[in-house]
Amino acid sequence: MAQKLEKITSRDTDFAKWYTDVVKNAKLMEYGQVKGTMILKPNGYAIWEMMQSILDKNFKDKGVKNVYFPLLIPESLFMKEKKHIEGFAPELATITMVGNKELSEKLFIRPTSEVLIADFLSNEIKSYRDLPIKYNQWVNVLRWEKTTRPFLRSSEFLWQEGHTFHSSSEEARNMTLDILEVYKSFVEDILLVPVLSGLKTDHEKFAGAKETYTIESIMYDGQALQSGTSHFFDNEFAKAFNIKFQNKEQKEEYAYSSSWGVSTRLIGALIMTHGDDNGMILPSKIAPIQISIIPVNNSESIIQQSESIFNELNDKYRIEIDFSDKTFGYKMSESEIQGIPLRIEVGPRDIADGNVVLSDRISNNKIKIKLTDLVNEVDKFFKDYDIQLKNRAIKNLETKLFSATTLEEYDSIIKNTPGFVLVPFCGEVSCEDEVKLKTSTVSRCIKDFNVQTNTKCFNCNSNAKMNTYFARSY
Amino acid sequence: MAQKLEKITSRDTDFAKWYTDVVKNAKLMEYGQVKGTMILKPNGYAIWEMMQSILDKNFKDKGVKNVYFPLLIPESLFMKEKKHIEGFAPELATITMVGNKELSEKLFIRPTSEVLIADFLSNEIKSYRDLPIKYNQWVNVLRWEKTTRPFLRSSEFLWQEGHTFHSSSEEARNMTLDILEVYKSFVEDILLVPVLSGLKTDHEKFAGAKETYTIESIMYDGQALQSGTSHFFDNEFAKAFNIKFQNKEQKEEYAYSSSWGVSTRLIGALIMTHGDDNGMILPSKIAPIQISIIPVNNSESIIQQSESIFNELNDKYRIEIDFSDKTFGYKMSESEIQGIPLRIEVGPRDIADGNVVLSDRISNNKIKIKLTDLVNEVDKFFKDYDIQLKNRAIKNLETKLFSATTLEEYDSIIKNTPGFVLVPFCGEVSCEDEVKLKTSTVSRCIKDFNVQTNTKCFNCNSNAKMNTYFARSY
């Protein structure tokens, strides 16, 4: 049969085109009928399932419990927290009718669920004994976006949103930071995507939050990707929704809260950090399939040998055999594009000699091994594989760290050698608005507040208060 | 401290009130702000997670892959299958605006996703080699309901919906029946809820389906609960959406499809099948917590002993210890209401004698056992527990099977001793409409088509074509 995989544009020729080529050829998603919506195909959804299973366990280890809150938010409820509604109003999908009947009140599809959860908890929380409350939900949310891009920005997306309430401000902030740490180690140690982490500036913090913490990764093309955020509300949401509890001293107090989320956008981070001109490259801990056994033909002895290899490795690894009637070359390319870490080629001559060939997705090197050493060799392969991938990603980050002291310098860097650019910054919302207007970029996160008193803001020249990373971003 | 659990209404006094009392006191759900929506609290969601994990594995064993399709369906797409849109039109929540802007086309929130998936696959399926395609998604759907009831009927609910496409009609019907079998064994062997299963009548089949198969359970009060359905579309959906493939003879053919789903309504089935006047009773395989260790006080030796019991059982069972400052009695009641199968009471006198007390959720019997026999005794307990629960449920079903030959007889049975009533039936939609008008009930499923030629329909007196179960239902 004449099956062909489409050619993938080279990463260095046109990164944006390369990205969509990979997404399409790896069969991760297609666009939905409604503009900006996504269909997650089996290969894409399987990666999300892997992420869910690992993160979910991490959350539960922190005492978080899963819940489900409704999709629809009445307009009146959304109006209770002003900064929050201002942040989301233009993006809200609005239900006005059911069947042929007009509704008496507009309903919004959740863009996030802070207001629903706060409203519910205003009845549930009575005493310090009811706290902390730590909820999480794995759900779809909707924020109407003008420009969309697979995984990175879509109107509807899948995410998890955690919402916690505490009896002290300190405990709520600690929860915010604990989760930031969960995100950081998940993204760095499982996805093998190095990040910078820290506080967002006032300009970039979440609508209604007192502090937003973020992890920011850098893609192969030098653009930053916000990969997870954790928000500390202090008692702002509790005030808006009248969530009070009786403390140990029997006094009424407003509760303190956090919220935090990561989304299917992390699939985009994986692709743009590790992928190459042959497609995706998946870290072993997140790969839905870690090993693909590819028989050179479907003769009886090859099938038998492939199955015996499968059985030998199946307890330890996520593994598949491709017995379809596609050609050997097609199967190899397909597995490569999908980023499966290891291919085991089973051919008649090698088998006769008691060998198989291991093919490495990172280097494309092939090594012939003795079948009797199979498990050892595969173990050895996987010991090394993630280290290679991580080191390569760290190296990419290191070559993309810059600094600047003036806007001209900054602008020249992000135009010529994009990356994270550390600048002295005043921290003012109006100043960051100006930077955005002039460069179409904003800050990613604050590095530190220890700036010398005579240092000037890279844009407005007033006294700098912090060193901050700015970057072009997705 | 003075904590009290609310009194639960007796099952035999007022079953509906009993049900909502249990739902509330077991902390399973609360109503959302928008009429008919549900908040699944941690205890309720945890049961759904257990169901998901078991069913998901069963589906994957049948070659099903998980996907995610968008929430929103454009009006034009929904109009392609006429019977389907007719079935759902009055229940559709409609988005007409985003932010302040009117949309050019109305968008519906999915009540189910057949049309989205069929539309997508019309581009994906080209050859018999692309088939079968077996998709499933775990999602929220929305069907505006006038009267709602926790878990049983709500506007928004969580479910899984499977959608498969095949290269022959026979294969598609076999898939429909395979999944019916998956549902049946899950509900009977894991939830321990006995069911009747079979075809739906034309009156009751799914909008657009050629055949609908169902599993129907009977609740303690004699009302039936539709617990899962599996639909065979033959090539009807493929025709409406132009899903064609080239078959092995290189001829174009329409594809054949099935769809199937179960929802959070199964949580309602669990409660109303097994629960008693003290609350829920959970089958061991679905119980998020199987054993609750309840210390009589929080003294050091009791804490130590409780932890050692926890460690001894933790590998084998899902287990928790309640070290909160609630009273012993409160903890016992709470565990009881939540339906946790086994409580282990750890008290100072028993500990001194090397004993603990096992308290059985079904019988409320307490037995004192030697700590040295702990694991054996607990294993023994669980061997017996599910059998007891299942037998009780089967007995309830058996006492609720009736038959009738006339409408008067039928009506008298469902008014006095509600249950499944087997009647000879003509199978006509118009006749079933009449029965519905007269008795507010419809058929649940067809038992068999082997009726004697001279048998008359229980309602219209024309020739009967099938023996069919009718019942009052949720």
Tab-separated table of C-alpha atoms in Angstrom, chain B residues 69-409:
chain	number	residue	atom	x	y	z
B	69	PHE	CA	-14.415	16.733	21.676
B	70	PRO	CA	-15.513	20.355	22.135
B	71	LEU	CA	-18.347	21.432	24.403
B	72	LEU	CA	-20.067	23.578	21.777
B	73	ILE	CA	-22.051	22.403	18.756
B	74	PRO	CA	-22.996	24.837	15.967
B	75	GLU	CA	-26.714	24.870	15.161
B	76	SER	CA	-26.118	23.919	11.502
B	77	LEU	CA	-24.287	20.738	12.500
B	78	PHE	CA	-27.027	19.658	14.849
B	79	MET	CA	-29.610	19.981	12.086
B	80	LYS	CA	-28.054	17.240	9.965
B	81	GLU	CA	-29.700	14.318	11.772
B	82	LYS	CA	-33.416	15.154	12.072
B	83	LYS	CA	-34.586	12.573	14.602
B	84	HIS	CA	-31.609	13.405	16.783
B	85	ILE	CA	-32.259	17.157	16.899
B	86	GLU	CA	-35.987	16.575	17.464
B	87	GLY	CA	-35.133	14.485	20.509
B	88	PHE	CA	-32.928	17.118	22.079
B	89	ALA	CA	-34.166	20.528	20.870
B	90	PRO	CA	-36.193	21.607	23.936
B	91	GLU	CA	-33.328	20.788	26.339
B	92	LEU	CA	-30.537	22.670	24.581
B	93	ALA	CA	-28.730	25.497	26.337
B	94	THR	CA	-27.947	28.072	23.672
B	95	ILE	CA	-25.056	30.507	23.461
B	96	THR	CA	-25.930	33.618	21.520
B	97	MET	CA	-23.292	36.076	22.763
B	98	VAL	CA	-19.637	36.373	23.676
B	99	GLY	CA	-18.800	39.372	25.814
B	100	ASN	CA	-21.060	42.086	24.344
B	101	LYS	CA	-21.109	40.653	20.857
B	102	GLU	CA	-23.885	38.660	19.219
B	103	LEU	CA	-22.708	35.496	17.488
B	104	SER	CA	-23.603	34.941	13.831
B	105	GLU	CA	-24.643	31.350	14.546
B	106	LYS	CA	-26.199	29.892	17.659
B	107	LEU	CA	-24.061	27.394	19.569
B	108	PHE	CA	-25.484	24.624	21.723
B	109	ILE	CA	-23.873	23.055	24.752
B	110	ARG	CA	-23.532	19.338	23.971
B	111	PRO	CA	-26.353	17.147	25.330
B	112	THR	CA	-24.326	14.252	23.811
B	113	SER	CA	-21.642	14.291	21.127
B	114	GLU	CA	-22.761	12.043	18.249
B	115	VAL	CA	-22.930	14.889	15.738
B	116	LEU	CA	-19.516	16.362	16.592
B	117	ILE	CA	-17.809	13.020	16.371
B	118	ALA	CA	-19.610	11.980	13.180
B	119	ASP	CA	-18.727	15.300	11.550
B	120	PHE	CA	-15.069	14.937	12.514
B	121	LEU	CA	-14.838	11.332	11.334
B	122	SER	CA	-16.322	12.156	7.935
B	123	ASN	CA	-12.857	13.571	7.159
B	124	GLU	CA	-10.840	10.924	8.978
B	125	ILE	CA	-12.297	7.694	7.672
B	126	LYS	CA	-11.219	6.831	4.142
B	127	SER	CA	-10.516	3.117	3.963
B	128	TYR	CA	-11.564	-0.058	5.780
B	129	ARG	CA	-8.009	0.106	7.155
B	130	ASP	CA	-9.043	3.146	9.222
B	131	LEU	CA	-11.722	1.069	10.944
B	132	PRO	CA	-12.744	0.232	13.575
B	133	ILE	CA	-12.492	3.552	15.402
B	134	LYS	CA	-13.382	3.297	19.081
B	135	TYR	CA	-13.544	6.562	21.018
B	136	ASN	CA	-14.674	7.382	24.509
B	137	GLN	CA	-14.771	10.606	26.482
B	138	TRP	CA	-15.384	11.398	30.151
B	139	VAL	CA	-17.188	14.740	30.062
B	140	ASN	CA	-19.963	16.993	31.281
B	141	VAL	CA	-23.129	17.284	29.217
B	142	LEU	CA	-26.189	19.465	29.609
B	143	ARG	CA	-29.884	18.730	29.096
B	144	TRP	CA	-32.240	21.243	30.605
B	145	GLU	CA	-34.590	19.350	32.890
B	146	LYS	CA	-37.801	20.605	34.484
B	147	THR	CA	-37.703	18.441	37.569
B	148	THR	CA	-34.360	17.441	38.965
B	149	ARG	CA	-33.193	15.046	41.645
B	150	PRO	CA	-29.691	14.483	43.070
B	151	PHE	CA	-27.683	12.204	40.718
B	152	LEU	CA	-30.830	10.838	39.044
B	153	ARG	CA	-31.756	13.806	36.934
B	154	SER	CA	-29.869	17.059	36.653
B	155	SER	CA	-29.409	19.622	33.905
B	156	GLU	CA	-25.676	19.170	33.801
B	157	PHE	CA	-24.229	15.783	34.565
B	158	LEU	CA	-20.982	13.857	34.223
B	159	TRP	CA	-20.839	10.765	32.111
B	160	GLN	CA	-18.781	8.813	29.648
B	161	GLU	CA	-19.890	8.584	26.067
B	162	GLY	CA	-18.409	5.966	23.765
B	163	HIS	CA	-18.637	6.274	19.991
B	164	THR	CA	-17.433	3.575	17.635
B	165	PHE	CA	-17.378	3.172	13.858
B	166	HIS	CA	-17.021	-0.111	11.998
B	167	SER	CA	-16.743	-1.591	8.530
B	168	SER	CA	-19.729	-3.906	8.937
B	169	SER	CA	-23.164	-3.698	10.434
B	170	GLU	CA	-22.604	-6.914	12.344
B	171	GLU	CA	-19.382	-5.655	13.929
B	172	ALA	CA	-21.114	-2.462	15.038
B	173	ARG	CA	-23.967	-4.377	16.635
B	174	ASN	CA	-21.511	-6.725	18.339
B	175	MET	CA	-19.703	-3.707	19.801
B	176	THR	CA	-23.050	-2.374	21.070
B	177	LEU	CA	-23.680	-5.704	22.781
B	178	ASP	CA	-20.104	-6.088	24.081
B	179	ILE	CA	-20.430	-2.784	25.878
B	180	LEU	CA	-23.849	-3.705	27.217
B	181	GLU	CA	-22.099	-6.721	28.738
B	182	VAL	CA	-19.347	-4.484	30.201
B	183	TYR	CA	-22.041	-2.319	31.799
B	184	LYS	CA	-23.990	-5.319	33.042
B	185	SER	CA	-21.042	-6.962	34.763
B	186	PHE	CA	-19.823	-3.649	36.185
B	187	VAL	CA	-23.223	-2.847	37.666
B	188	GLU	CA	-23.932	-6.395	38.863
B	189	ASP	CA	-20.481	-7.494	40.052
B	190	ILE	CA	-18.917	-4.231	41.239
B	191	LEU	CA	-21.912	-2.125	42.258
B	192	LEU	CA	-23.804	-5.303	43.245
B	193	VAL	CA	-26.965	-3.942	41.683
B	194	PRO	CA	-28.859	-6.676	39.788
B	195	VAL	CA	-30.309	-5.619	36.442
B	196	LEU	CA	-32.633	-6.698	33.681
B	197	SER	CA	-31.198	-6.084	30.251
B	198	GLY	CA	-32.472	-6.032	26.717
B	199	LEU	CA	-33.794	-3.980	23.828
B	200	LYS	CA	-35.767	-0.804	24.299
B	201	THR	CA	-39.088	-0.483	22.496
B	202	ASP	CA	-39.330	1.925	19.551
B	203	HIS	CA	-41.024	4.415	21.883
B	204	GLU	CA	-38.100	4.458	24.257
B	205	LYS	CA	-35.080	4.110	21.988
B	206	PHE	CA	-32.473	6.877	21.677
B	207	ALA	CA	-33.120	9.752	19.266
B	208	GLY	CA	-31.639	8.616	15.958
B	209	ALA	CA	-30.741	5.052	16.973
B	210	LYS	CA	-31.859	1.911	15.161
B	211	GLU	CA	-31.707	-0.163	18.353
B	212	THR	CA	-31.156	0.839	21.968
B	213	TYR	CA	-30.071	-1.752	24.525
B	214	THR	CA	-30.437	-1.003	28.203
B	215	ILE	CA	-29.695	-2.256	31.676
B	216	GLU	CA	-32.492	-1.530	34.127
B	217	SER	CA	-32.209	-1.832	37.882
B	218	ILE	CA	-34.923	-1.760	40.507
B	219	MET	CA	-34.679	0.437	43.552
B	220	TYR	CA	-35.771	-0.421	47.096
B	221	ASP	CA	-39.070	1.387	46.488
B	222	GLY	CA	-39.873	-0.664	43.387
B	223	GLN	CA	-39.155	2.065	40.853
B	224	ALA	CA	-36.909	1.220	37.926
B	225	LEU	CA	-33.715	3.100	37.125
B	226	GLN	CA	-32.251	3.079	33.625
B	227	SER	CA	-28.603	2.484	34.499
B	228	GLY	CA	-26.800	2.372	31.172
B	229	THR	CA	-27.649	2.337	27.475
B	230	SER	CA	-25.859	1.175	24.343
B	231	HIS	CA	-27.099	2.263	20.918
B	232	PHE	CA	-26.727	0.652	17.514
B	233	PHE	CA	-27.099	3.153	14.657
B	234	ASP	CA	-26.406	0.800	11.753
B	235	ASN	CA	-25.324	3.292	9.058
B	236	GLU	CA	-27.909	5.985	9.852
B	237	PHE	CA	-25.491	8.512	11.341
B	238	ALA	CA	-22.944	7.780	8.638
B	239	LYS	CA	-25.551	8.590	5.986
B	240	ALA	CA	-26.513	11.855	7.676
B	241	PHE	CA	-22.862	12.889	7.980
B	242	ASN	CA	-21.560	11.265	4.804
B	243	ILE	CA	-19.055	8.967	6.493
B	244	LYS	CA	-17.916	6.679	3.708
B	245	PHE	CA	-15.037	4.253	3.443
B	246	GLN	CA	-13.578	2.139	0.685
B	247	ASN	CA	-14.193	-1.497	1.574
B	248	LYS	CA	-11.923	-4.450	0.785
B	249	GLU	CA	-13.655	-4.827	-2.588
B	250	GLN	CA	-12.695	-1.188	-3.273
B	251	LYS	CA	-16.310	-0.068	-3.190
B	252	GLU	CA	-17.590	2.919	-1.245
B	253	GLU	CA	-19.740	2.063	1.739
B	254	TYR	CA	-21.272	3.980	4.651
B	255	ALA	CA	-19.708	3.197	8.027
B	256	TYR	CA	-21.642	1.541	10.874
B	257	SER	CA	-21.700	3.026	14.353
B	258	SER	CA	-22.553	2.587	18.011
B	259	SER	CA	-22.677	4.878	21.030
B	260	TRP	CA	-23.052	4.118	24.714
B	261	GLY	CA	-22.968	5.823	28.079
B	262	VAL	CA	-23.297	5.650	31.828
B	263	SER	CA	-23.400	8.615	34.167
B	264	THR	CA	-23.195	9.822	37.776
B	265	ARG	CA	-26.759	8.527	38.035
B	266	LEU	CA	-25.133	5.211	39.007
B	267	ILE	CA	-24.324	6.855	42.352
B	268	GLY	CA	-28.089	7.190	42.837
B	269	ALA	CA	-28.498	3.498	41.998
B	270	LEU	CA	-25.950	2.581	44.686
B	271	ILE	CA	-27.735	4.607	47.345
B	272	MET	CA	-31.262	3.421	46.537
B	273	THR	CA	-30.299	-0.241	46.176
B	274	HIS	CA	-28.119	-0.761	49.233
B	275	GLY	CA	-28.779	2.094	51.657
B	276	ASP	CA	-30.689	1.720	54.920
B	277	ASP	CA	-32.087	3.947	57.650
B	278	ASN	CA	-28.566	4.710	58.859
B	279	GLY	CA	-27.324	5.960	55.482
B	280	MET	CA	-25.398	4.634	52.505
B	281	ILE	CA	-23.924	1.171	52.263
B	282	LEU	CA	-21.075	0.885	49.769
B	283	PRO	CA	-19.969	-2.316	48.030
B	284	SER	CA	-16.326	-2.938	48.859
B	285	LYS	CA	-14.967	-2.687	45.308
B	286	ILE	CA	-16.420	0.780	44.741
B	287	ALA	CA	-15.969	2.218	48.252
B	288	PRO	CA	-13.349	5.015	48.125
B	289	ILE	CA	-12.634	4.130	51.761
B	290	GLN	CA	-13.148	0.485	52.700
B	291	ILE	CA	-12.035	0.634	56.314
B	292	SER	CA	-12.308	3.440	58.808
B	293	ILE	CA	-10.180	3.150	61.936
B	294	ILE	CA	-11.901	4.962	64.782
B	295	PRO	CA	-9.893	5.583	67.942
B	296	VAL	CA	-12.002	5.830	71.109
B	297	ASN	CA	-9.762	8.634	72.310
B	298	ASN	CA	-6.595	10.392	71.178
B	299	SER	CA	-4.255	9.080	73.883
B	300	GLU	CA	-0.748	8.202	72.825
B	301	SER	CA	-1.143	4.432	73.063
B	302	ILE	CA	-4.414	4.490	71.116
B	303	ILE	CA	-2.869	6.664	68.404
B	304	GLN	CA	0.088	4.328	68.197
B	305	GLN	CA	-2.085	1.223	68.012
B	306	SER	CA	-4.346	2.808	65.387
B	307	GLU	CA	-1.366	3.674	63.239
B	308	SER	CA	0.040	0.193	63.534
B	309	ILE	CA	-3.336	-1.248	62.401
B	310	PHE	CA	-3.361	1.239	59.548
B	311	ASN	CA	0.097	0.153	58.429
B	312	GLU	CA	-0.785	-3.498	58.623
B	313	LEU	CA	-3.807	-3.106	56.335
B	314	ASN	CA	-2.794	-0.201	54.111
B	315	ASP	CA	-1.221	-2.270	51.323
B	316	LYS	CA	-4.347	-4.297	50.795
B	317	TYR	CA	-7.212	-1.926	51.584
B	318	ARG	CA	-8.268	1.679	51.097
B	319	ILE	CA	-8.189	2.868	54.659
B	320	GLU	CA	-8.373	5.993	56.811
B	321	ILE	CA	-7.967	6.917	60.480
B	322	ASP	CA	-10.064	9.647	62.009
B	323	PHE	CA	-7.842	11.529	64.500
B	324	SER	CA	-10.066	14.650	64.499
B	325	ASP	CA	-11.392	16.038	67.796
B	326	LYS	CA	-14.935	14.885	67.049
B	327	THR	CA	-16.517	12.545	69.595
B	328	PHE	CA	-16.249	8.767	69.153
B	329	GLY	CA	-20.009	8.505	68.622
B	330	TYR	CA	-19.969	11.215	65.982
B	331	LYS	CA	-17.134	9.546	64.107
B	332	MET	CA	-18.964	6.216	64.180
B	333	SER	CA	-22.168	7.773	62.823
B	334	GLU	CA	-20.317	9.695	60.154
B	335	SER	CA	-18.570	6.586	58.877
B	336	GLU	CA	-21.878	4.729	58.986
B	337	ILE	CA	-23.795	7.372	57.014
B	338	GLN	CA	-21.051	7.421	54.385
B	339	GLY	CA	-21.423	3.680	53.940
B	340	ILE	CA	-17.854	2.648	54.750
B	341	PRO	CA	-18.001	-1.184	54.839
B	342	LEU	CA	-15.876	-1.813	57.937
B	343	ARG	CA	-15.100	0.210	61.041
B	344	ILE	CA	-12.317	-0.848	63.365
B	345	GLU	CA	-12.825	0.531	66.861
B	346	VAL	CA	-9.644	0.998	68.870
B	347	GLY	CA	-10.358	1.364	72.604
B	348	PRO	CA	-8.092	1.299	75.676
B	349	ARG	CA	-9.572	-1.760	77.407
B	350	ASP	CA	-9.623	-3.869	74.246
B	351	ILE	CA	-6.084	-2.869	73.396
B	352	ALA	CA	-4.921	-3.897	76.855
B	353	ASP	CA	-6.386	-7.351	76.131
B	354	GLY	CA	-4.820	-7.451	72.649
B	355	ASN	CA	-8.192	-7.016	70.930
B	356	VAL	CA	-9.996	-4.632	68.564
B	357	VAL	CA	-13.637	-4.480	67.545
B	358	LEU	CA	-14.785	-4.908	63.942
B	359	SER	CA	-18.086	-3.226	63.192
B	360	ASP	CA	-19.980	-4.371	60.095
B	361	ARG	CA	-21.866	-1.724	58.100
B	362	ILE	CA	-24.496	-4.172	56.833
B	363	SER	CA	-25.550	-5.937	60.015
B	364	ASN	CA	-24.153	-3.430	62.505
B	365	ASN	CA	-22.777	-6.489	64.314
B	366	LYS	CA	-19.629	-5.953	66.348
B	367	ILE	CA	-17.119	-8.691	66.796
B	368	LYS	CA	-14.086	-8.639	69.038
B	369	ILE	CA	-10.992	-10.100	67.407
B	370	LYS	CA	-7.400	-10.764	68.461
B	371	LEU	CA	-4.988	-8.173	67.066
B	372	THR	CA	-2.725	-11.034	66.058
B	373	ASP	CA	-5.517	-12.297	63.739
B	374	LEU	CA	-6.199	-8.853	62.271
B	375	VAL	CA	-5.349	-9.378	58.616
B	376	ASN	CA	-7.024	-12.792	58.464
B	377	GLU	CA	-10.174	-11.542	60.109
B	378	VAL	CA	-10.402	-8.506	57.847
B	379	ASP	CA	-9.855	-10.668	54.761
B	380	LYS	CA	-12.604	-12.969	55.987
B	381	PHE	CA	-14.897	-10.010	56.585
B	382	PHE	CA	-14.487	-8.741	53.043
B	383	LYS	CA	-14.942	-12.167	51.502
B	384	ASP	CA	-18.410	-12.271	52.974
B	385	TYR	CA	-19.430	-8.638	52.816
B	386	ASP	CA	-20.092	-8.263	49.082
B	387	ILE	CA	-21.932	-11.589	48.939
B	388	GLN	CA	-24.333	-10.455	51.645
B	389	LEU	CA	-24.959	-7.163	49.911
B	390	LYS	CA	-25.507	-8.756	46.519
B	391	ASN	CA	-27.868	-11.402	47.848
B	392	ARG	CA	-29.955	-8.808	49.582
B	393	ALA	CA	-30.239	-6.808	46.364
B	394	ILE	CA	-31.139	-9.895	44.334
B	395	LYS	CA	-33.809	-10.784	46.865
B	396	ASN	CA	-35.276	-7.298	46.534
B	397	LEU	CA	-35.391	-7.682	42.752
B	398	GLU	CA	-37.025	-11.083	43.020
B	399	THR	CA	-39.828	-9.758	45.190
B	400	LYS	CA	-40.467	-7.024	42.648
B	401	LEU	CA	-41.046	-9.061	39.506
B	402	PHE	CA	-44.683	-9.249	38.449
B	403	SER	CA	-46.738	-10.015	35.395
B	404	ALA	CA	-50.052	-8.777	34.067
B	405	THR	CA	-52.209	-9.333	31.005
B	406	THR	CA	-54.480	-6.296	31.136
B	407	LEU	CA	-53.936	-2.611	31.732
B	408	GLU	CA	-56.164	-2.713	34.824
B	409	GLU	CA	-54.069	-5.465	36.339
